[in-house]
CSV table of C-alpha atoms in Angstrom, one decimal:
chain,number,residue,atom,x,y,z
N,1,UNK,CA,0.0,0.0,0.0
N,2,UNK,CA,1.3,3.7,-1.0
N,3,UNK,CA,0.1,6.4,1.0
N,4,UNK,CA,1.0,10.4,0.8
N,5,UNK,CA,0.4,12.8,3.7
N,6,UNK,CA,2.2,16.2,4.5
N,7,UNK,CA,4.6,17.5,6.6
N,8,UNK,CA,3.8,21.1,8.1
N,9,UNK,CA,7.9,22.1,8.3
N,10,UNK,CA,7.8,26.5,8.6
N,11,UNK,CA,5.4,29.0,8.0
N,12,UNK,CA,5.9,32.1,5.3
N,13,UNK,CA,5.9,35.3,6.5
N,14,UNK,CA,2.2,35.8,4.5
N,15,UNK,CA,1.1,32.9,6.8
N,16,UNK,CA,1.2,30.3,4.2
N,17,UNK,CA,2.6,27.2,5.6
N,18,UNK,CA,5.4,25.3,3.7
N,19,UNK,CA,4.2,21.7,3.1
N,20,UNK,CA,6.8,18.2,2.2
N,21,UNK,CA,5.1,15.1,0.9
N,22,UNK,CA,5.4,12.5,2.8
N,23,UNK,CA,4.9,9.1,0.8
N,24,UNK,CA,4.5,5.7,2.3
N,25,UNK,CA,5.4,2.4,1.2
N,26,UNK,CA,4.0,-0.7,3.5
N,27,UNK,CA,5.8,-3.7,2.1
N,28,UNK,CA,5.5,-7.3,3.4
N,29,UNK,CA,6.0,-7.5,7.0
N,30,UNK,CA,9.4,-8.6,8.1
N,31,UNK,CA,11.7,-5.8,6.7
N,32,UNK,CA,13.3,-2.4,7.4
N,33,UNK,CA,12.5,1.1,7.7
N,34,UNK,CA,14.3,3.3,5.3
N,35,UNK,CA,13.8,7.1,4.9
N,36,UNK,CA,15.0,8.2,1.9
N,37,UNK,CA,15.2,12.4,1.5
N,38,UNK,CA,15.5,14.8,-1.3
N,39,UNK,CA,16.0,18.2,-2.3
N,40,UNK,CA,17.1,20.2,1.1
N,41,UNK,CA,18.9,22.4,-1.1
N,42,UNK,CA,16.6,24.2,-3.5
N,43,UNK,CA,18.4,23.8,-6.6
N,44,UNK,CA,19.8,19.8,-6.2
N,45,UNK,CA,16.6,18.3,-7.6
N,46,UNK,CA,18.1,15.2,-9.0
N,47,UNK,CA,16.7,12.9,-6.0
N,48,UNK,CA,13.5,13.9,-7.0
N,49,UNK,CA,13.4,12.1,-10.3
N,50,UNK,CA,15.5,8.9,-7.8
N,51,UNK,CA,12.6,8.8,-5.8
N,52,UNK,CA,10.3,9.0,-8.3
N,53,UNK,CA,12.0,5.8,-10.4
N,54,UNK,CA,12.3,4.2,-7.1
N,55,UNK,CA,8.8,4.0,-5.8
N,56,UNK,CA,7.7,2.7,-9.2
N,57,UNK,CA,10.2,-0.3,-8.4
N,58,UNK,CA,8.1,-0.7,-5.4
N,59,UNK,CA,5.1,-0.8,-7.6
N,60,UNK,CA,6.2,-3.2,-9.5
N,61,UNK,CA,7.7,-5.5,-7.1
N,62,UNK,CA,6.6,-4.7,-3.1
N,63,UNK,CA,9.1,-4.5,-0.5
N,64,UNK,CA,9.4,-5.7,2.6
N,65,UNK,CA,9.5,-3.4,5.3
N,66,UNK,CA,8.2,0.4,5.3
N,67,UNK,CA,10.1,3.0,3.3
N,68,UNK,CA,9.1,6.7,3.4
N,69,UNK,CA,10.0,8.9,0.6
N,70,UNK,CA,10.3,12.8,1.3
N,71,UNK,CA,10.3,14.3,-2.0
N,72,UNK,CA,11.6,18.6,-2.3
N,73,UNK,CA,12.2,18.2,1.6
N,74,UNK,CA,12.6,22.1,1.7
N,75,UNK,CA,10.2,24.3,-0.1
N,76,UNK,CA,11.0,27.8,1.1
N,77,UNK,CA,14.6,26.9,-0.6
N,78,UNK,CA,13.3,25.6,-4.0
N,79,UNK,CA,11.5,29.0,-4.3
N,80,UNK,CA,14.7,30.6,-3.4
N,81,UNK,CA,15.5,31.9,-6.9
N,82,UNK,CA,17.8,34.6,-8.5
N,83,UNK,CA,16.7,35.0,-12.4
N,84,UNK,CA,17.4,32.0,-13.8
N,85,UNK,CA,19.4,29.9,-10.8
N,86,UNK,CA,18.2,28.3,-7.7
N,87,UNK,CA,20.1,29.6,-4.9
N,88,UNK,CA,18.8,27.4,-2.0
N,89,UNK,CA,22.1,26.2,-0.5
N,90,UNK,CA,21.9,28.4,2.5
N,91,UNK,CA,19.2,30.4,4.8
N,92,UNK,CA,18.8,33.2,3.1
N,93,UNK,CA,17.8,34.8,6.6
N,94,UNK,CA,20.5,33.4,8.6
N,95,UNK,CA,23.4,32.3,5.8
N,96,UNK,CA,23.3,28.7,7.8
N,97,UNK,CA,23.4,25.5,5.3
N,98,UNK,CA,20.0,24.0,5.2
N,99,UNK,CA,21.9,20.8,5.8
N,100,UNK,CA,23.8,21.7,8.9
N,101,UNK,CA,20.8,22.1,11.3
N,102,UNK,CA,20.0,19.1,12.2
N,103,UNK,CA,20.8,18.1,15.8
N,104,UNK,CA,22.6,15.4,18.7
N,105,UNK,CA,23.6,15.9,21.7
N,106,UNK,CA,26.0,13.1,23.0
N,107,UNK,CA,26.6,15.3,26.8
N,108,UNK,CA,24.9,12.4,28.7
N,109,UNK,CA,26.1,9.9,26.7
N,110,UNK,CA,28.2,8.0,29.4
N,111,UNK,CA,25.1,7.8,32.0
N,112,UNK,CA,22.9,6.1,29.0
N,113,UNK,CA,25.4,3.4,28.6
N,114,UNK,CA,25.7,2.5,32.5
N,115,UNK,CA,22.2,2.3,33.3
N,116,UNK,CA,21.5,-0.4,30.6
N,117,UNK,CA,25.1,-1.8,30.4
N,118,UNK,CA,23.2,-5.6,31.1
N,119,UNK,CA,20.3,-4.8,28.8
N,120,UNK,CA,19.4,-6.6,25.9
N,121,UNK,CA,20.3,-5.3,22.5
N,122,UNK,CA,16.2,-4.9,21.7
N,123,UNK,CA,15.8,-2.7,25.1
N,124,UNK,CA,18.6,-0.5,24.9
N,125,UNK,CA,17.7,0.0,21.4
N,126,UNK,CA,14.3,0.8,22.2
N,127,UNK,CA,15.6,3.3,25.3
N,128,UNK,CA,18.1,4.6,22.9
N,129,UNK,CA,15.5,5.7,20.1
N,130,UNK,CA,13.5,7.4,23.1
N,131,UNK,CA,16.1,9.4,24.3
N,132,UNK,CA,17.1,10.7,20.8
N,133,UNK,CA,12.8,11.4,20.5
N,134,UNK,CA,13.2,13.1,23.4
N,135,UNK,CA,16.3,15.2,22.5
N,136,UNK,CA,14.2,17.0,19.4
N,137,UNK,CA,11.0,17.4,21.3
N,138,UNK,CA,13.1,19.5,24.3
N,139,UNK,CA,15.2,21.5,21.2
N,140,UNK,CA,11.7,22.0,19.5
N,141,UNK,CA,10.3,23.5,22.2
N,142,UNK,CA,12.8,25.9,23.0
N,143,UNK,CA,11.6,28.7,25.3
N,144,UNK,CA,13.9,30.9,22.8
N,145,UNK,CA,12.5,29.9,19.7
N,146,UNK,CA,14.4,28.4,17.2
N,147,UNK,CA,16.2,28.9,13.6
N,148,UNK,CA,14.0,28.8,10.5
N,149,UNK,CA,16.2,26.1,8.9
N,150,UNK,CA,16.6,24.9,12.5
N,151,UNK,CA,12.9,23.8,12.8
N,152,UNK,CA,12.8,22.8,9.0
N,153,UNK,CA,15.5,20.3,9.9
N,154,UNK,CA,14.3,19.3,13.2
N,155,UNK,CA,10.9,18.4,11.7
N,156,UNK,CA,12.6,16.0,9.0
N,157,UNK,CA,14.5,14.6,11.8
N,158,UNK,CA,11.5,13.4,14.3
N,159,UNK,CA,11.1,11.0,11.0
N,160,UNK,CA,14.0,9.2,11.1
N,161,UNK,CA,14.5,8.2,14.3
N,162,UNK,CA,13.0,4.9,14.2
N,163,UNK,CA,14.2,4.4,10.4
N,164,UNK,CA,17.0,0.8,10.2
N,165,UNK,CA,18.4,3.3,6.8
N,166,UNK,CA,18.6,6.7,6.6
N,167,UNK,CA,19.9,8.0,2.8
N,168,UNK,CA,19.8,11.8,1.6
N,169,UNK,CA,19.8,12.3,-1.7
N,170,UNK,CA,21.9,15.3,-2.8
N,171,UNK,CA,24.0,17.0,-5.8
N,172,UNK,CA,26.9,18.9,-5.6
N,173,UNK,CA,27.9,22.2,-8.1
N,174,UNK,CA,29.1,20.2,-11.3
N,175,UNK,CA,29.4,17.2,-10.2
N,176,UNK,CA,30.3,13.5,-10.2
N,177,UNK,CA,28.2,11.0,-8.0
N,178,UNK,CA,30.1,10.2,-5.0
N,179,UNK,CA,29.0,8.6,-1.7
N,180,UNK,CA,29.3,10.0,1.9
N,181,UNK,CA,30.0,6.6,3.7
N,182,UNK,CA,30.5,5.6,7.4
N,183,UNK,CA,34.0,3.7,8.3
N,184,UNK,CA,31.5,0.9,9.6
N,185,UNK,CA,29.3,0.6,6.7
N,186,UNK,CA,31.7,0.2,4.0
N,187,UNK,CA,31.3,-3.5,3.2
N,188,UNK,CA,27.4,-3.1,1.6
N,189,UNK,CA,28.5,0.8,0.0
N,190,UNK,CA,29.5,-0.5,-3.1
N,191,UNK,CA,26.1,-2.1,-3.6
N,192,UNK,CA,25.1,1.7,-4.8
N,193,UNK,CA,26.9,1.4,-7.4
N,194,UNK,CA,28.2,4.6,-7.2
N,195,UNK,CA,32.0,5.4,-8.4
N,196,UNK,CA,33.5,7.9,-6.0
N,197,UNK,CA,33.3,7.4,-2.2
N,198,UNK,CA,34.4,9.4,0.9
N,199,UNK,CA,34.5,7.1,3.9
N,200,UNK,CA,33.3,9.1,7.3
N,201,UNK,CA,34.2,8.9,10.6
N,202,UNK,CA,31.5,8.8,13.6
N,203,UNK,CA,32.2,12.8,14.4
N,204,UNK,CA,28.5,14.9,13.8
N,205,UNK,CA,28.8,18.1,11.6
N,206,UNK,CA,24.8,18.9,11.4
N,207,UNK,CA,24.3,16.7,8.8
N,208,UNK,CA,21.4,14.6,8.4
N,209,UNK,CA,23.4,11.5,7.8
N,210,UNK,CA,25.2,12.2,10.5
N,211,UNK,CA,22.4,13.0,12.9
N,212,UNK,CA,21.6,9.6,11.7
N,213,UNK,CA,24.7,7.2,12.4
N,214,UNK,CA,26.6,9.4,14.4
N,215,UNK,CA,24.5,8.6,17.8
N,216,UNK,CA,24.4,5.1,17.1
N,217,UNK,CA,28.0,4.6,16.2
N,218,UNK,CA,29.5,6.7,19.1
N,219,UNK,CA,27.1,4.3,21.3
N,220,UNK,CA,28.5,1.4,20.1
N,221,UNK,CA,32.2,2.8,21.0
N,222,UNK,CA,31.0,4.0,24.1
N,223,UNK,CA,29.5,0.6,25.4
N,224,UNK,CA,32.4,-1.1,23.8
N,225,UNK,CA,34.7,0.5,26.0
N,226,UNK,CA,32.7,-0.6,28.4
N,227,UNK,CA,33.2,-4.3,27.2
N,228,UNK,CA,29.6,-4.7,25.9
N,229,UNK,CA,29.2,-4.7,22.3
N,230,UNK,CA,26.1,-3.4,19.9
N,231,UNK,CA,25.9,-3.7,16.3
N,232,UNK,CA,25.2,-0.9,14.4
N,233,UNK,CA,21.0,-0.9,14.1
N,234,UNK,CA,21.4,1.9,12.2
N,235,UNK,CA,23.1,2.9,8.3
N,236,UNK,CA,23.2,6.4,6.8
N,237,UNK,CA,24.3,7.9,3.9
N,238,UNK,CA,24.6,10.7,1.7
N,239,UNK,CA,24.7,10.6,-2.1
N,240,UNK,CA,25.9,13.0,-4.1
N,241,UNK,CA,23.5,11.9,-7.7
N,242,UNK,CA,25.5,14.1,-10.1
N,243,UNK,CA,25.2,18.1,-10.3
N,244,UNK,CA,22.7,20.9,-9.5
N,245,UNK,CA,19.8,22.5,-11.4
N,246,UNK,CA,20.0,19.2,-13.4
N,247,UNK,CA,17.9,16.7,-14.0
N,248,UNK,CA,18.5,13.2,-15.9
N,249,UNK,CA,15.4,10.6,-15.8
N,250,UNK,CA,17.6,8.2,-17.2
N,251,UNK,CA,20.4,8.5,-14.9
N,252,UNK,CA,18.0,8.7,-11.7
N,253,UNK,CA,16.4,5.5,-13.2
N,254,UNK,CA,20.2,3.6,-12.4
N,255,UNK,CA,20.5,5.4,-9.3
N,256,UNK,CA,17.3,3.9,-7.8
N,257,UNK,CA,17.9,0.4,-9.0
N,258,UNK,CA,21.6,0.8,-7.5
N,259,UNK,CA,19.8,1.9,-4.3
N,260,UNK,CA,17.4,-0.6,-4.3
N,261,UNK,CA,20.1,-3.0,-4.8
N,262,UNK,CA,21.8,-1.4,-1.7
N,263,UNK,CA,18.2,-2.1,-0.1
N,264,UNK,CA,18.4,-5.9,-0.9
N,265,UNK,CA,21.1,-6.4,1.8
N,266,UNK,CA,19.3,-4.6,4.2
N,267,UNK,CA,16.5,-7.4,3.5
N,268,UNK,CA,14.0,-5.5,1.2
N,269,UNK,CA,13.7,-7.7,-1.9
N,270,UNK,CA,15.6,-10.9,-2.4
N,271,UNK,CA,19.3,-11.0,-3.2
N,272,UNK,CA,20.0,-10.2,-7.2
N,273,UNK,CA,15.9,-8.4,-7.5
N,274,UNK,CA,17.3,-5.5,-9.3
N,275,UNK,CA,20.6,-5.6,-11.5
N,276,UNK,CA,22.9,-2.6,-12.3
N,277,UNK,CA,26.2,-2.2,-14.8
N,278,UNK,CA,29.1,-2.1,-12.5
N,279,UNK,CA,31.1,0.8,-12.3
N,280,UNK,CA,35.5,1.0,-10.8
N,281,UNK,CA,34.6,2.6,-7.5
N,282,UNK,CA,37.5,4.2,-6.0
N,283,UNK,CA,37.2,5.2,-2.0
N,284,UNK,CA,39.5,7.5,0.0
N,285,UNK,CA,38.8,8.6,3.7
N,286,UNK,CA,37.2,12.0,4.8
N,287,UNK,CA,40.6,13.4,5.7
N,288,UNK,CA,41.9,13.0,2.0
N,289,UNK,CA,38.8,14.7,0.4
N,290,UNK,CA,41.1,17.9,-0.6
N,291,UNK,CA,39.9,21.2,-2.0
N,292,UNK,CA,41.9,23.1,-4.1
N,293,UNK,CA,41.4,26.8,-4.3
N,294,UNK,CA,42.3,29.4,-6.7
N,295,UNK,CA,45.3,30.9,-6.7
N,296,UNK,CA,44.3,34.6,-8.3
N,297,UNK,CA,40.8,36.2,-9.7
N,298,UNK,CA,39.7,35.8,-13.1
N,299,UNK,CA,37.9,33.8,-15.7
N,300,UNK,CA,38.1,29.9,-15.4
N,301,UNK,CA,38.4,27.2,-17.7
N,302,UNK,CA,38.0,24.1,-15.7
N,303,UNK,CA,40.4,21.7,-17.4
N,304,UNK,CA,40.3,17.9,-15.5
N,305,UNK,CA,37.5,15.6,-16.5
N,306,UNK,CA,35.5,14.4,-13.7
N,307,UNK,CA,35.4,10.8,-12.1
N,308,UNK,CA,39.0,10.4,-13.8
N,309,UNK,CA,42.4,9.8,-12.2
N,310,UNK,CA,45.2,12.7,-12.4
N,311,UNK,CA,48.4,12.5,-11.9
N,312,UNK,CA,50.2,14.6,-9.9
N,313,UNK,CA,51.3,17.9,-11.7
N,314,UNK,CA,48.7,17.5,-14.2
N,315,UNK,CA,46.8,21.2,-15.3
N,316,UNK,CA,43.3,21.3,-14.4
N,317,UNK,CA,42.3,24.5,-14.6
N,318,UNK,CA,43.3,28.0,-16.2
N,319,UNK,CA,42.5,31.0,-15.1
N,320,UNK,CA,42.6,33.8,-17.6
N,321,UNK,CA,43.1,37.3,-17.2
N,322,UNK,CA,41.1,39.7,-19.7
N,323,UNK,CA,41.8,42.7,-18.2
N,324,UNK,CA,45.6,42.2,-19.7
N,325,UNK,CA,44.4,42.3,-23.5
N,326,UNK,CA,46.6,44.2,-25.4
N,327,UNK,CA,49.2,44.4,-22.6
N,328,UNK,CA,52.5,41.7,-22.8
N,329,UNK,CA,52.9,39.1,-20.3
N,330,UNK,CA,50.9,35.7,-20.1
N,331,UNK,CA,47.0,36.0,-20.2
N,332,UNK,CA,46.6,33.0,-18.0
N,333,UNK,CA,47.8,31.2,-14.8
N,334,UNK,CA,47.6,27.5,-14.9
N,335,UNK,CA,46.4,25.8,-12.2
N,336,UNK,CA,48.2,22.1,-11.6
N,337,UNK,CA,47.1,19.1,-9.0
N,338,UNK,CA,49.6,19.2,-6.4
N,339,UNK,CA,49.4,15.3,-6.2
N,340,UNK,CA,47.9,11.9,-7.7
N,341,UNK,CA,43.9,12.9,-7.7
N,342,UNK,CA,40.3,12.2,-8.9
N,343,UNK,CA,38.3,15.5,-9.5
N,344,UNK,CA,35.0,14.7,-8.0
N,345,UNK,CA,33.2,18.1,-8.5
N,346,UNK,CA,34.1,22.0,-9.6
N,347,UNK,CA,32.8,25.7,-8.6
N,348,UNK,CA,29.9,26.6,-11.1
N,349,UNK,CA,30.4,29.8,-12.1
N,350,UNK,CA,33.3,31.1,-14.6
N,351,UNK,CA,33.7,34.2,-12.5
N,352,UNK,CA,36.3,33.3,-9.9
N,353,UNK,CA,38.1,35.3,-6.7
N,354,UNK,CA,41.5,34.4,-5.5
N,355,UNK,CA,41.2,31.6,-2.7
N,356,UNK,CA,37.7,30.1,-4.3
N,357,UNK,CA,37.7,27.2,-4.1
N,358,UNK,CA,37.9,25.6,-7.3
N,359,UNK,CA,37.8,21.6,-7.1
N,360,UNK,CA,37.3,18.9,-4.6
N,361,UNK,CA,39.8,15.5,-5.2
N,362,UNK,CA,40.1,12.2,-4.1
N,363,UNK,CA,43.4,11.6,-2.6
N,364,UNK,CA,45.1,8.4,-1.5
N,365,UNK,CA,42.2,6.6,-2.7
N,366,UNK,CA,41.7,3.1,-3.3
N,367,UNK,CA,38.8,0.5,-3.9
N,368,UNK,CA,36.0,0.3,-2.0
């Protein structure tokens, strides 16, 4: 059975009230919860069309479990335009990321794991999921009032607290697809199919994969210290489905039948449901996810195809200089990879300042 209600998540300064789908999928009993997200920023619309292809998977073949599907998760910033582009990205109130507001609070942490050190995995589970209810319901109700991305992201959040899989869908500027992926869920990430991946540590950041596995995982190291062990109830991840203010039905269409064959681990459908075309995955830890930024103003010509390997040295950018026409002297600097790299996304716009930052690489990588 598919079922769509809505989300109340702000309120517009003309009153209005900005809605979210909220479409459910009840599968065969036995199986999962998975909340799957999309759109937070207002112009990365690409996990729309996932969502879409995905549900008609379910249609055509039911799950087990329960998965809920938020569709444009963030209304106020897919209105958020400038002529032509989207802006979305950040509050344009406040100048906070839409996906940094989420929230955990880890302070009583060490008191949790004494007082149900001897229970069973299914009761401190259970006890667990209650505190972290409880955590948004206090921060909700903040005598002070609260952020306008703050109680946007708050609101999502109540929703995934008793979810098994959490997985926001995102896109970066121009963009490869890459995969946000905790240290402790690598062995099933390459079931996504998906060819770049940045392996995460348990920190949180305000992200909502984050707010997802980081309370969990730091649990689980918490009580292990304490010589009981957990496995992790919980997975999260972000993808990164290509690049913003784009939108490729036939791309999304392999992205949700690489998800759903992530989801036939998780015990969804049965193992080999949904086939994909493998792609060389490449992986390198959070640590060696480098930037590198400009080093003058001007106009750039973005040089280094993405998703391939670089050596170190190579030119991947040049950045001319107009304003010298007619003058001698070189009209561009060229801009070289300092070491062995994959491009995984560039700045959008041609228009650059000195110290923008111009590419992200892989580093140190290897498989997944």
């Amino acid at each position: 059975m598919i079922t769509t209600t809505h989300l109340d998540v702000g309120q517009q300064p003309s009153g209005e009230l900005a809605r979210v789908p909220v479409i459910t999928v009840e599968g065969h009993p036995g199986g999962p919860t998975v909340y799957l997200q999309a759109n937070i920023h207002g112009a990365e619309i690409q996990g729309n069309a996932v969502l879409e292809r995905l549900l008609a998977l379910c249609r055509a073949n039911r799950p087990r479990g329960r998965l809920i599907l938020v569709p444009m998760a963030n209304p106020i910033g897919i209105n958020q335009k400038s002529g032509e582009f989207t802006l979305g990205r950040f509050d344009p109130i406040s100048g906070d990321n839409w996906n940094r507001q989420y929230h955990f609070d880890n302070a009583d942490l060490d008191d949790f794991c004494q007082t149900h050190l001897s229970s069973d995995d299914a009761t401190l589970c259970a006890a667990f999921r209650q505190r972290l209810k409880a955590q948004l319901a206090r921060r909700l109700a903040s005598p002070w009032g609260l952020k306008t991305g703050q109680l946007l992201a708050l609101r999502l959040q109540q929703m995934t607290v008793d979810a098994d899989v959490v997985l926001d869908l995102h896109t970066g500027p121009i963009s490869a697809r890459h995969l946000y992926v905790p240290e402790y869920a690598r062995a099933n990430a390459h079931r996504f199919n998906i060819p770049l991946n940045i392996v995460m540590p348990s920190d949180f950041g305000g992200a909502l994969d984050e707010a997802a596995f980081s309370p969990w995982w730091q649990l689980s190291q918490r009580l292990a210290a304490l010589g009981r062990e957990l496995p992790m109830p919980v997975d999260a991840f972000t993808l990164e489905l290509g690049s913003q203010e784009k939108l490729d039905v036939n791309q999304a269409e392999r992205d949700a039948a690489g998800i759903a064959r992530y989801l036939e681990s998780q015990g969804c459908w049965p193992e080999g449901t949904h086939k994909v075309a493998p792609e060389t995955q490449y992986a390198c830890a959070l640590a060696d996810y480098r930037a590198l930024y400009s080093p003058c103003a001007g106009q750039i010509e973005y040089l280094a195809p993405l998703g391939e390997p670089v050596p170190a040295g190579t030119p991947v950018a040049r950045v001319w200089h107009y304003e010298r026409l007619g003058q001698d002297g070189p009209l561009y600097t060229e801009v070289t990879v300092p070491t062995d790299a994959i491009p995984v996304l560039h700045f959008a716009s041609a228009n650059v300042q000195e110290g923008t930052e111009l590419y992200k690489f892989l580093t140190c990588t290897e498989a997944l």
